[in-house]
Coordinates of C-alpha atoms in Angstrom, one line a residue:
M2 CA 4.4 -38.3 -1.4
S3 CA 3.9 -35.2 0.9
S4 CA 6.9 -33.0 1.5
P5 CA 8.1 -32.8 5.2
A6 CA 6.9 -29.2 5.4
V7 CA 3.4 -30.1 4.4
A8 CA 3.3 -33.1 6.7
A9 CA 4.3 -30.8 9.6
T10 CA 1.3 -28.6 9.4
S11 CA -1.1 -28.7 12.3
P12 CA -3.8 -31.4 12.4
E13 CA -6.7 -28.9 12.6
S14 CA -5.6 -27.5 9.2
K15 CA -6.3 -30.7 7.3
G16 CA -8.4 -30.1 4.2
G17 CA -8.1 -26.4 4.4
H18 CA -6.0 -23.6 5.8
P19 CA -4.7 -23.1 9.4
P20 CA -7.4 -21.6 11.6
G21 CA -5.1 -18.7 12.5
L22 CA -5.3 -17.5 8.9
Y23 CA -8.9 -16.4 9.4
M24 CA -8.2 -14.5 12.6
L25 CA -5.4 -12.6 10.8
F26 CA -7.7 -12.1 7.8
F27 CA -10.2 -10.1 10.0
A28 CA -7.5 -8.3 12.0
E29 CA -5.9 -7.1 8.8
L30 CA -9.2 -6.3 7.3
W31 CA -9.9 -3.7 10.0
E32 CA -6.3 -2.3 9.9
R33 CA -6.6 -1.8 6.2
F34 CA -10.0 -0.2 6.7
C35 CA -8.1 2.3 8.9
Y36 CA -5.3 2.9 6.4
Y37 CA -7.2 3.1 3.2
G38 CA -10.0 5.1 4.7
M39 CA -7.6 7.9 5.6
R40 CA -5.5 7.3 2.4
A41 CA -8.6 8.0 0.2
L42 CA -9.1 11.4 1.9
L43 CA -5.6 12.4 2.7
A44 CA -4.4 14.4 -0.5
V45 CA -7.7 16.3 -0.9
Y46 CA -7.9 17.0 2.8
V47 CA -4.3 18.3 2.9
A48 CA -5.2 20.7 0.0
Q49 CA -8.3 21.8 1.9
L50 CA -6.8 22.1 5.4
F51 CA -3.4 23.7 4.4
M52 CA -4.8 25.8 1.6
V53 CA -2.2 24.5 -0.9
A54 CA -2.2 23.5 -4.5
K55 CA -2.5 20.0 -5.7
K56 CA 1.3 19.7 -6.2
D57 CA 2.0 20.6 -2.6
A58 CA -0.7 18.3 -1.3
A59 CA 0.8 15.5 -3.4
L60 CA 4.2 16.1 -1.9
I61 CA 2.8 15.7 1.6
Y62 CA 0.9 12.6 0.5
G63 CA 4.0 11.1 -1.1
A64 CA 6.2 11.8 2.0
Y65 CA 3.6 10.2 4.2
T66 CA 3.1 7.1 2.1
S67 CA 6.8 6.7 1.7
L68 CA 7.5 6.9 5.4
V69 CA 4.6 4.6 6.4
Y70 CA 6.3 1.7 4.5
A71 CA 9.9 2.7 5.2
V72 CA 9.7 2.1 8.9
G73 CA 8.6 -1.4 8.3
I74 CA 12.1 -2.7 8.2
F75 CA 12.7 -1.5 11.8
G76 CA 9.3 -3.0 12.9
G77 CA 10.4 -6.3 11.5
Y78 CA 13.6 -6.2 13.5
V79 CA 11.7 -5.4 16.7
A80 CA 9.4 -8.4 16.1
D81 CA 12.3 -10.8 15.2
K82 CA 14.6 -9.8 18.1
V83 CA 12.7 -8.0 20.9
L84 CA 8.9 -8.2 21.2
G85 CA 7.8 -11.1 19.1
Y86 CA 5.1 -10.7 16.4
R87 CA 2.0 -10.7 18.6
R88 CA 3.1 -7.9 20.9
S89 CA 4.5 -5.9 18.0
I90 CA 1.1 -6.1 16.2
L91 CA -0.9 -5.1 19.3
L92 CA 1.3 -2.2 20.1
G93 CA 1.5 -0.9 16.5
G94 CA -2.2 -1.1 16.1
T95 CA -2.8 0.9 19.3
I96 CA -0.4 3.6 18.1
M97 CA -2.1 3.8 14.7
A98 CA -5.6 4.2 16.3
A99 CA -4.2 7.1 18.4
G100 CA -2.8 8.7 15.2
C101 CA -6.2 8.5 13.4
F102 CA -8.0 10.1 16.3
T103 CA -5.3 12.9 16.4
L104 CA -6.1 13.7 12.8
T105 CA -9.6 14.8 13.8
V106 CA -8.1 17.9 15.5
K107 CA -8.3 20.8 13.0
D108 CA -4.8 22.0 13.4
Q109 CA -1.8 21.7 11.0
S110 CA 0.6 20.7 13.8
A111 CA -1.8 18.1 15.2
F112 CA -2.4 16.8 11.7
L113 CA 1.3 16.1 11.2
W114 CA 1.6 14.5 14.6
G115 CA -1.3 12.2 13.8
L116 CA 0.4 11.2 10.6
S117 CA 3.6 10.6 12.5
L118 CA 1.9 8.2 15.0
I119 CA 0.3 6.3 12.1
V120 CA 3.7 5.9 10.4
V121 CA 5.3 4.6 13.6
G122 CA 2.4 2.2 14.4
N123 CA 2.2 0.9 10.9
G124 CA 5.9 0.0 11.0
L125 CA 5.2 -2.4 13.9
F126 CA 1.9 -3.7 12.6
K127 CA 2.0 -4.2 8.8
P128 CA 5.1 -6.2 8.1
N129 CA 4.7 -8.4 11.1
I130 CA 1.1 -9.5 10.5
S131 CA 2.1 -10.5 6.9
T132 CA 5.1 -12.5 8.3
L133 CA 2.9 -14.2 10.8
V134 CA 0.7 -15.5 7.9
G135 CA 3.8 -17.1 6.3
K136 CA 4.7 -18.8 9.6
L137 CA 1.5 -20.8 9.5
Y138 CA 2.8 -22.8 6.5
G139 CA 5.8 -24.9 5.9
P140 CA 8.3 -23.6 3.3
N141 CA 7.1 -25.9 0.5
D142 CA 3.4 -26.1 1.5
P143 CA 1.4 -25.7 -1.8
R144 CA -1.4 -23.9 0.1
R145 CA 0.9 -21.0 0.9
D146 CA 0.2 -18.8 -2.1
G147 CA -3.5 -19.5 -1.8
G148 CA -3.4 -18.6 1.9
F149 CA -1.7 -15.3 1.1
T150 CA -4.3 -14.6 -1.6
I151 CA -7.1 -15.2 1.0
F152 CA -5.3 -12.9 3.4
Y153 CA -4.9 -10.3 0.6
M154 CA -8.7 -10.5 0.1
G155 CA -9.1 -9.5 3.8
I156 CA -6.9 -6.5 3.1
N157 CA -9.1 -5.5 0.2
I158 CA -12.5 -6.0 1.8
G159 CA -11.3 -3.4 4.3
A160 CA -9.9 -1.2 1.5
A161 CA -13.2 -1.5 -0.5
L162 CA -15.4 -0.5 2.5
A163 CA -13.2 2.3 3.9
P164 CA -13.2 5.0 1.1
V165 CA -17.0 4.7 0.6
L166 CA -17.9 4.8 4.3
C167 CA -15.3 7.4 5.3
A168 CA -16.3 9.7 2.3
W169 CA -20.0 9.2 3.1
I170 CA -19.7 10.2 6.7
S171 CA -17.6 13.2 5.7
N172 CA -20.3 14.3 3.4
V173 CA -23.1 13.8 5.9
F174 CA -21.4 16.3 8.2
P175 CA -20.0 19.0 5.9
I176 CA -18.3 22.3 6.8
E177 CA -19.1 25.7 5.3
V178 CA -16.2 27.5 3.7
A179 CA -15.9 31.0 2.2
R180 CA -14.9 31.0 -1.5
E181 CA -11.6 32.7 -0.8
A182 CA -10.7 29.9 1.6
L183 CA -11.0 27.2 -1.1
P184 CA -7.8 25.4 -2.1
P185 CA -6.0 26.9 -5.2
G186 CA -7.5 25.7 -8.5
Y187 CA -10.6 24.1 -6.8
E188 CA -13.9 24.8 -8.5
P189 CA -17.0 23.8 -6.5
K190 CA -20.1 22.2 -8.0
P191 CA -23.3 24.3 -8.2
E192 CA -25.0 22.1 -5.5
Q193 CA -22.1 22.8 -3.1
I194 CA -22.8 26.6 -3.2
L195 CA -25.2 27.9 -0.5
P196 CA -27.5 31.0 -1.0
S197 CA -25.2 32.8 1.4
G198 CA -22.3 32.3 -1.0
L199 CA -20.5 29.9 1.3
V200 CA -19.4 26.5 -0.1
L201 CA -20.1 23.1 1.4
L202 CA -17.1 20.9 1.7
P203 CA -16.8 17.4 3.2
D204 CA -15.5 17.4 6.8
Y205 CA -12.9 14.7 6.4
R206 CA -12.2 14.6 10.1
W207 CA -15.3 12.4 10.5
G208 CA -13.7 10.0 8.0
F209 CA -10.5 9.9 10.0
G210 CA -12.4 9.2 13.2
M211 CA -14.2 6.3 11.4
A212 CA -10.8 5.0 10.3
G213 CA -9.6 5.0 13.9
A214 CA -12.6 3.0 15.0
G215 CA -11.8 0.4 12.4
M216 CA -8.3 0.1 13.8
L217 CA -9.6 -0.5 17.2
L218 CA -11.8 -3.3 15.9
G219 CA -8.7 -4.8 14.3
I220 CA -6.8 -4.7 17.6
L221 CA -9.7 -6.4 19.5
T222 CA -10.0 -9.1 16.9
F223 CA -6.3 -10.0 17.2
R224 CA -6.3 -9.7 21.0
F225 CA -9.2 -12.1 21.7
F226 CA -8.8 -14.6 18.9
Q227 CA -5.0 -15.1 18.7
R228 CA -5.2 -18.6 20.2
G229 CA -5.7 -19.9 16.6
L230 CA -2.1 -19.1 16.0
G231 CA -0.9 -21.9 18.3
D232 CA 2.8 -21.3 19.2
K233 CA 3.4 -18.9 16.3
G234 CA 4.6 -15.3 16.9
L235 CA 5.3 -15.6 20.6
T236 CA 7.8 -13.3 22.5
P237 CA 11.4 -14.6 22.4
E238 CA 12.3 -16.4 25.6
N239 CA 14.9 -13.9 26.8
R240 CA 12.7 -10.9 25.9
Q241 CA 9.6 -11.5 28.0
G242 CA 8.4 -9.0 30.6
A243 CA 7.3 -5.4 30.6
K244 CA 10.9 -4.0 30.5
W245 CA 11.3 -4.8 26.8
L246 CA 7.8 -3.4 25.9
L247 CA 8.7 -0.2 27.7
C248 CA 12.0 0.0 25.7
V249 CA 10.1 -0.3 22.4
L250 CA 7.6 2.3 23.6
A251 CA 10.5 4.7 24.4
G252 CA 11.9 4.0 20.9
C253 CA 8.5 4.9 19.4
A254 CA 8.4 8.1 21.4
V255 CA 11.8 9.1 19.9
T256 CA 10.9 8.0 16.4
A257 CA 7.6 10.0 16.2
P258 CA 9.3 13.4 16.4
C259 CA 11.8 12.3 13.7
V260 CA 8.9 11.4 11.4
H261 CA 7.2 14.7 12.2
F262 CA 10.4 16.5 11.1
L263 CA 10.6 14.5 7.8
L264 CA 6.9 15.2 7.1
S265 CA 7.4 19.0 7.6
R266 CA 10.7 18.9 5.6
K267 CA 9.7 16.9 2.6
D268 CA 12.8 18.0 0.7
I269 CA 15.1 15.7 2.6
G270 CA 12.8 12.7 2.6
G271 CA 14.2 11.4 -0.7
Y272 CA 17.8 11.4 0.7
I273 CA 16.7 9.5 3.8
L274 CA 15.0 6.9 1.6
L275 CA 18.1 6.6 -0.6
I276 CA 20.3 6.0 2.5
L277 CA 17.9 3.3 3.8
A278 CA 17.6 1.7 0.4
I279 CA 21.4 1.6 -0.1
G280 CA 21.9 0.3 3.5
M281 CA 19.3 -2.5 2.8
L282 CA 21.0 -3.4 -0.5
L283 CA 24.4 -3.6 1.1
W284 CA 23.1 -5.6 4.1
F285 CA 21.4 -8.3 1.9
V286 CA 24.4 -8.5 -0.5
S287 CA 26.7 -9.0 2.5
L288 CA 24.3 -11.6 3.9
G289 CA 24.4 -13.4 0.5
I290 CA 28.2 -13.4 0.4
K291 CA 28.4 -14.7 4.0
M292 CA 25.9 -17.5 3.4
S293 CA 27.8 -18.6 0.3
A294 CA 31.1 -18.5 2.1
A295 CA 29.6 -20.6 4.9
G296 CA 28.7 -23.3 2.3
D297 CA 25.1 -22.3 1.7
R298 CA 25.5 -21.3 -1.9
A299 CA 21.7 -21.7 -2.7
G300 CA 20.8 -19.5 0.3
G301 CA 23.2 -16.8 -0.8
Q302 CA 22.0 -16.7 -4.4
R303 CA 18.4 -16.5 -3.2
M304 CA 19.3 -13.2 -1.5
Y305 CA 20.4 -11.8 -4.9
A306 CA 17.1 -13.0 -6.4
F307 CA 15.2 -11.4 -3.5
L308 CA 16.9 -8.0 -4.2
L309 CA 16.0 -8.2 -7.9
L310 CA 12.4 -8.9 -7.0
L311 CA 12.4 -6.0 -4.5
F312 CA 13.5 -3.7 -7.4
A313 CA 10.6 -4.9 -9.6
N314 CA 8.2 -4.3 -6.7
M315 CA 9.5 -0.7 -6.3
I316 CA 8.9 0.0 -10.0
F317 CA 5.4 -1.4 -9.8
W318 CA 4.4 0.7 -6.8
A319 CA 6.0 3.8 -8.4
C320 CA 3.4 3.4 -11.2
F321 CA 0.5 2.0 -9.2
E322 CA 0.5 4.7 -6.4
Q323 CA -0.7 7.4 -8.7
A324 CA -4.1 6.0 -7.5
G325 CA -4.4 8.0 -4.3
N326 CA -2.6 11.0 -5.7
S327 CA -2.8 12.2 -9.4
L328 CA -5.6 9.7 -10.3
N329 CA -7.6 10.9 -7.4
F330 CA -7.4 14.6 -8.6
F331 CA -8.0 13.4 -12.1
A332 CA -11.2 11.6 -11.1
R333 CA -12.4 14.8 -9.3
D334 CA -11.6 17.2 -12.1
H335 CA -11.7 15.3 -15.4
V336 CA -14.1 12.4 -15.1
S337 CA -17.8 12.6 -15.9
N338 CA -19.0 11.3 -12.6
P339 CA -22.8 10.8 -12.3
G340 CA -24.6 12.6 -9.4
W341 CA -24.8 9.4 -7.3
W342 CA -21.0 8.8 -7.5
D343 CA -18.5 10.8 -5.4
F344 CA -15.0 10.8 -6.9
E345 CA -13.6 9.3 -3.7
Y346 CA -15.5 6.1 -4.4
F347 CA -12.9 5.3 -7.2
Q348 CA -10.5 4.5 -4.3
S349 CA -12.6 1.4 -3.6
V350 CA -12.7 0.1 -7.2
N351 CA -9.3 -1.6 -7.1
A352 CA -10.2 -3.4 -3.8
V353 CA -13.6 -4.6 -5.2
Y354 CA -11.8 -6.0 -8.2
I355 CA -9.4 -7.9 -5.9
I356 CA -12.3 -9.3 -3.9
L357 CA -13.9 -10.6 -7.1
L358 CA -10.7 -11.7 -8.9
G359 CA -8.6 -12.8 -5.9
P360 CA -10.2 -16.3 -5.6
V361 CA -9.9 -16.6 -9.4
F362 CA -6.2 -16.0 -9.3
A363 CA -5.8 -18.3 -6.3
W364 CA -7.5 -21.1 -8.2
L365 CA -5.6 -20.3 -11.4
W366 CA -2.2 -20.6 -9.7
V367 CA -3.1 -23.9 -8.2
K368 CA -4.6 -25.2 -11.4
L369 CA -1.6 -24.2 -13.4
A370 CA 0.8 -25.7 -10.8
A371 CA -1.0 -29.0 -11.1
Q372 CA -0.4 -28.9 -14.9
D373 CA 3.2 -27.8 -14.3
R374 CA 2.4 -24.5 -16.2
N375 CA 2.4 -22.1 -13.3
P376 CA 4.4 -19.0 -14.2
S377 CA 7.5 -18.5 -12.1
I378 CA 7.7 -15.7 -9.6
P379 CA 9.9 -13.5 -11.8
R380 CA 7.4 -14.0 -14.7
K381 CA 4.5 -13.0 -12.6
F382 CA 6.3 -9.9 -11.6
G383 CA 7.0 -9.1 -15.3
L384 CA 3.3 -9.6 -16.2
G385 CA 2.3 -7.3 -13.3
L386 CA 4.5 -4.5 -14.5
V387 CA 3.2 -4.8 -18.1
Q388 CA -0.4 -4.7 -16.9
V389 CA 0.0 -1.6 -14.7
G390 CA 1.6 0.1 -17.8
L391 CA -1.4 -0.9 -20.0
G392 CA -3.7 0.7 -17.4
F393 CA -2.1 4.1 -18.1
V394 CA -2.4 3.4 -21.9
V395 CA -6.1 3.1 -21.3
C396 CA -6.1 6.3 -19.3
N397 CA -4.6 8.1 -22.2
L398 CA -7.2 6.6 -24.5
A399 CA -9.9 8.0 -22.2
I400 CA -8.2 11.4 -22.3
S401 CA -8.4 11.3 -26.2
M402 CA -12.2 10.7 -25.8
A403 CA -12.8 13.8 -23.5
G404 CA -15.9 15.9 -24.3
P405 CA -16.3 19.6 -24.6
E406 CA -16.2 20.0 -20.8
F407 CA -12.8 18.3 -20.8
R408 CA -14.1 15.3 -18.9
T409 CA -13.4 11.7 -19.8
P410 CA -16.0 8.8 -20.0
F411 CA -17.0 7.6 -16.5
L412 CA -16.5 3.9 -17.2
M413 CA -12.9 4.2 -18.6
L414 CA -11.4 4.7 -15.2
F415 CA -12.9 1.4 -14.1
L416 CA -11.0 -0.2 -17.0
V417 CA -7.8 1.5 -15.9
Y418 CA -8.2 0.1 -12.4
L419 CA -9.0 -3.4 -13.8
F420 CA -5.6 -3.5 -15.5
H421 CA -3.9 -2.2 -12.3
T422 CA -5.7 -4.8 -10.2
T423 CA -4.7 -7.8 -12.4
G424 CA -1.2 -6.5 -12.3
E425 CA -1.3 -6.2 -8.5
L426 CA -2.6 -9.8 -8.1
C427 CA 0.5 -11.0 -10.1
I428 CA 2.9 -9.1 -7.7
S429 CA 1.6 -8.3 -4.3
P430 CA 0.2 -11.5 -2.8
V431 CA 2.8 -13.5 -4.7
G432 CA 5.5 -11.2 -3.3
L433 CA 4.3 -11.5 0.3
S434 CA 4.6 -15.3 -0.1
M435 CA 7.9 -15.0 -1.9
V436 CA 9.5 -13.1 1.0
T437 CA 8.7 -15.9 3.5
K438 CA 10.1 -18.5 1.1
L439 CA 13.4 -16.8 0.1
A440 CA 14.4 -15.3 3.5
P441 CA 16.0 -17.4 6.2
S442 CA 13.4 -18.3 8.8
H443 CA 15.2 -16.4 11.6
M444 CA 15.0 -13.1 9.7
T445 CA 11.7 -13.1 7.9
G446 CA 10.6 -10.0 9.8
V447 CA 13.5 -8.0 8.5
A448 CA 13.0 -9.3 5.0
M449 CA 9.3 -8.4 5.2
G450 CA 10.4 -4.9 6.3
A451 CA 12.7 -4.7 3.3
W452 CA 9.7 -5.6 1.1
F453 CA 7.7 -2.7 2.5
L454 CA 10.8 -0.4 2.2
S455 CA 10.8 -1.2 -1.5
I456 CA 7.1 -0.1 -1.6
S457 CA 8.2 3.1 0.2
C458 CA 10.8 3.8 -2.4
G459 CA 8.1 3.2 -5.1
N460 CA 5.8 5.8 -3.5
Y461 CA 8.6 8.3 -3.5
L462 CA 9.6 7.5 -7.1
A463 CA 5.9 8.0 -8.1
G464 CA 6.3 11.7 -7.6
V465 CA 9.7 11.8 -9.3
I466 CA 8.5 10.0 -12.4
S467 CA 5.5 12.2 -12.6
A468 CA 7.7 15.3 -12.5
I469 CA 10.0 14.0 -15.2
A470 CA 7.2 12.8 -17.5
G471 CA 5.1 15.9 -17.1
G472 CA 8.0 18.4 -17.5
A473 CA 6.7 19.7 -20.8
L474 CA 4.2 21.9 -19.0
D475 CA 4.5 24.4 -16.2
E476 CA 3.2 22.3 -13.3
D477 CA 3.0 25.3 -10.9
K478 CA 0.5 27.0 -13.2
L479 CA -1.4 23.7 -13.6
D480 CA -1.7 23.2 -9.8
K481 CA -2.9 26.8 -9.3
G482 CA -5.7 26.4 -11.8
Q483 CA -4.0 28.6 -14.4
I484 CA -3.8 25.7 -16.9
V485 CA -7.2 24.2 -17.4
G486 CA -9.2 22.3 -20.0
A487 CA -7.2 20.9 -22.9
D488 CA -3.9 22.0 -21.5
A489 CA -4.6 20.3 -18.1
L490 CA -5.5 17.1 -19.9
A491 CA -2.3 17.3 -22.0
A492 CA -0.3 17.5 -18.8
Y493 CA -1.9 14.3 -17.5
S494 CA -1.5 12.6 -20.9
S495 CA 2.2 13.4 -20.9
T496 CA 2.7 12.1 -17.4
Y497 CA 0.8 8.9 -18.0
A498 CA 2.5 8.2 -21.3
G499 CA 5.9 8.3 -19.5
I500 CA 4.7 6.0 -16.8
A501 CA 3.1 3.5 -19.3
W502 CA 6.3 3.1 -21.3
F503 CA 8.5 2.9 -18.1
A504 CA 6.3 0.0 -16.7
I505 CA 5.9 -1.9 -19.9
V506 CA 9.6 -1.9 -20.8
A507 CA 10.5 -2.9 -17.2
G508 CA 8.0 -5.7 -17.3
A509 CA 9.3 -7.0 -20.7
L510 CA 12.9 -7.0 -19.2
Y511 CA 11.8 -9.1 -16.2
L512 CA 10.1 -11.6 -18.5
L513 CA 13.3 -12.0 -20.5
L514 CA 15.4 -12.4 -17.3
A515 CA 13.0 -14.9 -15.7
K516 CA 15.0 -18.1 -16.5
P517 CA 18.3 -16.8 -15.0
M518 CA 16.5 -15.5 -12.0
N519 CA 14.8 -18.9 -11.5
R520 CA 18.2 -20.5 -11.3
L521 CA 19.2 -18.0 -8.5
M522 CA 16.1 -19.1 -6.6
H523 CA 17.1 -22.8 -6.5
G524 CA 13.7 -24.4 -6.7
I525 CA 11.6 -21.8 -4.9
K526 CA 8.4 -21.4 -6.8

């Protein structure tokens, strides 16, 4: 017998998924093209533009990626209470495109302003388009996890195309730089050195411009094909009209300078995140207590399970987000890349794996569910943590195989990303679906914002874990190129060993706690 939630789905969705899913798929594809295109180039461009060492570039990268997810909780509130999901997504995408085009101005101040606009726009766009996917399904619709996996494939098609195309166009239009203007510790390849002595470097501003064009395509897709959503995501009845849109625009205008300040003062970013995380924790605990006191004991306990899963998500991304940072520099400096392969292309590998394996996992969850063997959400999170840890074990194995030029085998990094991808498929699409299941329907936007805030905290912790694990060596000397060869590889090995143990132990703990967490979730699977 069908559950009421399944029976309530729209007639046109019979035999498949709601038509609005595919519009959201393509809109998110182009938004992720924008985000991952600039993400692949960001750390190396910061080192190139600001003339700073890898450590300083990584700090700017970490501050940006933390903030880009942190503001999602405010964007979720705006969609829930003020603009509705559709207008929030359109406004956020427009602001993001403006930010990408601002990055093409070769000026440090303009660069930080561009990042600030992307952070503000992403806060309105990213959590709300994910929430809108959940609203297409009833709470117990068995197609929900499959729908989120399809949506997640759209994310990763954009993420796969963006690094390759944005890096390619940046290399097609290079800039000439004097040797003394190279970032500290950077050693150019022979083919980059011109007879004049100048060095050819990719002009990443072209890549940022292409990322902005991708965002515009995402906005147009959403604007002209949103009829497939039916009545989902409309503006609240008492918030229609231009007045509320102008109020949100004014709020964005105030927020952008605050983000700019935090990007330029990276030392206080961690404290801001800590305050936001504690505030989020107290708010959801208070909500759980209130729901239990009002007689909704199951709903209250689900809030506690939700917080435990947010913590696991934070740990996962603290490990995984080495990809755009330390693993990006590692791929450039310590992997035997063939001539036809630019190191930036590694940023597409994870996404390609998800495109290939996403349908397999979607089929697997449905197949296991039919046999009553589908792992619970907490178990999937535990498996994801263990797998991301195993990826760093493989990375250290590759370091042990480094040749006389201190470069590791080319194919080993593909294996690292394979483990990271299978771990991600156990957590990220499942987690997006989990948020829309556990959160009360009237506050799914805020809950999705909390999900992205946990990712933000993970991005920040990625740098903290790296600093603790790699403390055996002088990182300043490493970043300035004064520690090279075997010593540099030893620093990476120390860092990745710490991350591996941290993730594997955390994953094992969540596997052990899966049964009591399932009881807190009261039948949500």
